[in-house]
XYZ file of C-alpha atoms in Angstrom:
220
model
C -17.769 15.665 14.008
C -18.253 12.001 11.858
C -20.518 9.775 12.672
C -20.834 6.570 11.037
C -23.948 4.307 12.830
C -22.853 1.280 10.542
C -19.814 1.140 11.034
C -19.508 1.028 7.056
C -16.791 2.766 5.618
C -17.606 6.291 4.244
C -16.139 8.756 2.217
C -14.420 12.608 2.036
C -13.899 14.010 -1.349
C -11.300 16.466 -1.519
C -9.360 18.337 -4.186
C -6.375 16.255 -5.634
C -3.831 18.870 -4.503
C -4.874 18.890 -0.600
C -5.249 15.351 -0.368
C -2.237 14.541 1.143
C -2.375 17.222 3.120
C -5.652 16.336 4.722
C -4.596 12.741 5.330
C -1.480 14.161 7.360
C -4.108 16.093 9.604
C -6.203 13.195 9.934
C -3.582 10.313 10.738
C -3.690 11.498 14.476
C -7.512 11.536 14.776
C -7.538 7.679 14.067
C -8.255 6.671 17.552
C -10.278 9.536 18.390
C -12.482 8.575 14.993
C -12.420 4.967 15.402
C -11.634 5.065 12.016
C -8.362 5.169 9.441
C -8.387 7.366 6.632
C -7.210 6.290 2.862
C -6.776 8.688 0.273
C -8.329 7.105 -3.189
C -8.498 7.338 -6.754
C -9.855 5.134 -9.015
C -9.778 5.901 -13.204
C -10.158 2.259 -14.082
C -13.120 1.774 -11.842
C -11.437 -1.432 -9.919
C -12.143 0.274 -6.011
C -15.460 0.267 -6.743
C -15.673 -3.664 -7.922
C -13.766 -4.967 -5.428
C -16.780 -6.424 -3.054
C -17.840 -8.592 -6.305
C -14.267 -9.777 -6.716
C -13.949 -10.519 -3.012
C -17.223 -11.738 -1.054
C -15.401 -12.394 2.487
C -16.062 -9.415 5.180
C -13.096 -7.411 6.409
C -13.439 -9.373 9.681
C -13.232 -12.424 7.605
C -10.089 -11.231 5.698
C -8.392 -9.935 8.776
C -8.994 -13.464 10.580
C -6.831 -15.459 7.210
C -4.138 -12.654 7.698
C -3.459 -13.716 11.614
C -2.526 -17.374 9.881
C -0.284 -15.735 7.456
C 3.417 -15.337 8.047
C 4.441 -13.171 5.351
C 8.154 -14.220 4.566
C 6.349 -17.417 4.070
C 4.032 -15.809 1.983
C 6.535 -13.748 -0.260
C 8.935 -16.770 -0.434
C 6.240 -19.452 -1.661
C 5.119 -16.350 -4.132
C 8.612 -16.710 -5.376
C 8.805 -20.521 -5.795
C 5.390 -20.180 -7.703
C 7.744 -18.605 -9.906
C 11.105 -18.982 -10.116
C 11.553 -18.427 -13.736
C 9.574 -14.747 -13.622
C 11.500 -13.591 -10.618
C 14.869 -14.746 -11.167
C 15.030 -12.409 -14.429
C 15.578 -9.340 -11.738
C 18.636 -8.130 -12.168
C 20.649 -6.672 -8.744
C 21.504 -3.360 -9.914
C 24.000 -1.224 -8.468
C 23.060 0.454 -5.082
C 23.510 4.499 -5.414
C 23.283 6.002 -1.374
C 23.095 9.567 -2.584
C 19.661 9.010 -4.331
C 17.662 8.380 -1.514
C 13.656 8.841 -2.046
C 11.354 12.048 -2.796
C 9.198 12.514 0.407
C 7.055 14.857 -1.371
C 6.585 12.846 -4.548
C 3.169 11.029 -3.944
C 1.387 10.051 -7.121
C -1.943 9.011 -6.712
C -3.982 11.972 -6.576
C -2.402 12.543 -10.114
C -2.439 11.337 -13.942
C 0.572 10.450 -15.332
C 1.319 14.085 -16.462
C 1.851 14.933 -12.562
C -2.108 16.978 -12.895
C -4.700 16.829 -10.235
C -7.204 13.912 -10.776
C -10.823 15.749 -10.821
C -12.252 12.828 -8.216
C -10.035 12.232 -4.835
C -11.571 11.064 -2.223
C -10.813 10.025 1.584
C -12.169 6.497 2.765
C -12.522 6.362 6.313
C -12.575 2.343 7.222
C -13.439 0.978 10.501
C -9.941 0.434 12.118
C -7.371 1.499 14.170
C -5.161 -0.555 12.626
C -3.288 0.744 9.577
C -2.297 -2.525 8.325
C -6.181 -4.015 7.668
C -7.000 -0.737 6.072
C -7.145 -2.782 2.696
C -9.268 -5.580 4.525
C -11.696 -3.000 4.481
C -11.781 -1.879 1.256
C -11.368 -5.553 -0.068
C -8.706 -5.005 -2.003
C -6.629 -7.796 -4.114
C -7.649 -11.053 -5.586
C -7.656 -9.630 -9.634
C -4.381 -10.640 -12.025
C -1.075 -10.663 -9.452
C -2.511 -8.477 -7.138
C -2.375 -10.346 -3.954
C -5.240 -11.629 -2.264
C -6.778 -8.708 0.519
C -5.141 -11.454 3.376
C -1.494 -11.276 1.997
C -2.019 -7.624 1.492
C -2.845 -7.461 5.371
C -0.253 -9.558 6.430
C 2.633 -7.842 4.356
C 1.238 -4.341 6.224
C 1.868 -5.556 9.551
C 5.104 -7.274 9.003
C 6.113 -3.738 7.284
C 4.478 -1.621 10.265
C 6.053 -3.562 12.997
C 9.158 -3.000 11.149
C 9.112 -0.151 9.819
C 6.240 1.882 10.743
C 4.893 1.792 7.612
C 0.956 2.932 7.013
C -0.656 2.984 4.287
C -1.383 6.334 3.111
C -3.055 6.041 -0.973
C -4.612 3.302 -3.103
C -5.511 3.362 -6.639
C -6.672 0.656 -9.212
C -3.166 -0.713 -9.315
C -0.693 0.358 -6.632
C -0.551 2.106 -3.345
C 1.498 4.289 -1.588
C 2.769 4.074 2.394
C 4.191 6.446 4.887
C 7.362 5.201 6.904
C 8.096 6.473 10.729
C 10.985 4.175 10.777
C 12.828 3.507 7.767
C 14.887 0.895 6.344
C 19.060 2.112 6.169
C 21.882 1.201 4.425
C 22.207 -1.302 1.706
C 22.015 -4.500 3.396
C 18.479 -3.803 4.991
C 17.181 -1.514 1.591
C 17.910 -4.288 -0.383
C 16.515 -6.619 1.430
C 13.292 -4.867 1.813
C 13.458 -3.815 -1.622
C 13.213 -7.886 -2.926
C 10.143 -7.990 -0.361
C 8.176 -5.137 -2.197
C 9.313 -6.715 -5.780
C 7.781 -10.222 -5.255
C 5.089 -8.316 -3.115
C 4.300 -6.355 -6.195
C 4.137 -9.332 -8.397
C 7.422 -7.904 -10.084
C 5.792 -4.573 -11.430
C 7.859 -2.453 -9.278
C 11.270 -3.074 -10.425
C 10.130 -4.623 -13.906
C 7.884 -1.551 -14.786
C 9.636 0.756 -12.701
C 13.242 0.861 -10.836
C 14.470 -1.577 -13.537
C 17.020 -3.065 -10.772
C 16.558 -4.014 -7.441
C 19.440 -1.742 -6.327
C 17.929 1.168 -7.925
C 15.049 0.408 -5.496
C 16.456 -0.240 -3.291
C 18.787 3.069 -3.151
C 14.864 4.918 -3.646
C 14.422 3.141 -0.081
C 17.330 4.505 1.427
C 16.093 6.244 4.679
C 12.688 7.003 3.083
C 9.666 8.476 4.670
């Protein structure tokens, strides 16, 4: 049983290597819980700054995301930029290369070994899109402000069914119950998570947005 008076969030450490597993098991207790679980690591130490960087409450955050539309939001985050984000090249789209369901990389260093400190936040919602209201995330270099981040969620969970599952210092990872298909929509929701990501996943990553977009292709 987990009790939580406060209403705070609280936290589950767990070995790197089950983490994923454990979040799968406790997905279905969010209502029961009254709480949404988050599988975290944090090397640079940014998770744990995040209330300095951002002083407004979750309720505070999720209250600006209700005003936000986000394909206004990405768009205008292009315009601030047109320069930056025009250098994108298409790519080619490949449909045989599809994404790696099993490939999560958060619990792990860049050599693909278990971080020694995982942990499980468990933030007060039933919501998976204001998970990262809760946990104040955004507002440092082109990380988007914890609003935009909560706004972005539930355009991609009414879409797509997409919940967050893992956050680090500098990216996070989502589950998807209803993917994206074919080119037309993968690329489309492939330019979304480029500008979303301030660039860095196709610029530091895919390289094109056809490669990501083909990484999209029916992923889960």
């Amino acid at each position: 049983q987990i009790e939580d008076p406060t209403g705070d969030v609280f936290r589950l450490d767990v070995a790197a290597g089950d983490a994923i597993a454990t979040w799968m098991r406790l997905r279905p207790l969010t209502d029961e819980l009254g709480h949404y679980p988050v599988v975290c690591s944090d090397e640079s130490g940014t998770l744990l700054e995040l209330p300095e960087l951002n002083e407004d409450s979750p309720a505070q955050i999720a209250a600006s995301a209700e005003s936000i539309d986000a394909a206004d939001w990405l768009a205008a985050r292009e315009a601030g930029d047109p320069d930056y984000y025009g250098e994108v090249e298409s790519g080619e789209w490949d449909p045989d290369l599809g994404p790696n369901p099993a490939n999560w990389t958060i619990p792990f260093d860049l050599d693909g070994e278990p971080l020694a400190e995982v942990w499980i936040a468990f933030v007060p919602t039933t919501s998976p899109w204001e998970a990262l209201a809760h946990l104040r995330y955004g507002h440092w270099n082109e990380c988007p402000p914890s609003a935009a981040h909560v706004a972005v969620h539930r355009s991609w969970y009414e879409r797509f069914g997409a919940e967050v599952v893992a956050v680090a210092g500098d990216t996070g990872e989502m589950r998807v119950t209803r993917p994206a298909g074919g080119e037309e929509a993968c690329r489309a929701l492939a330019r979304e998570q480029f500008l979303y990501s301030g660039g860095d996943l196709v610029f530091q990553g895919a390289e094109t947005l056809g490669t990501l977009a083909s990484l999209l292709n029916g992923s889960g």
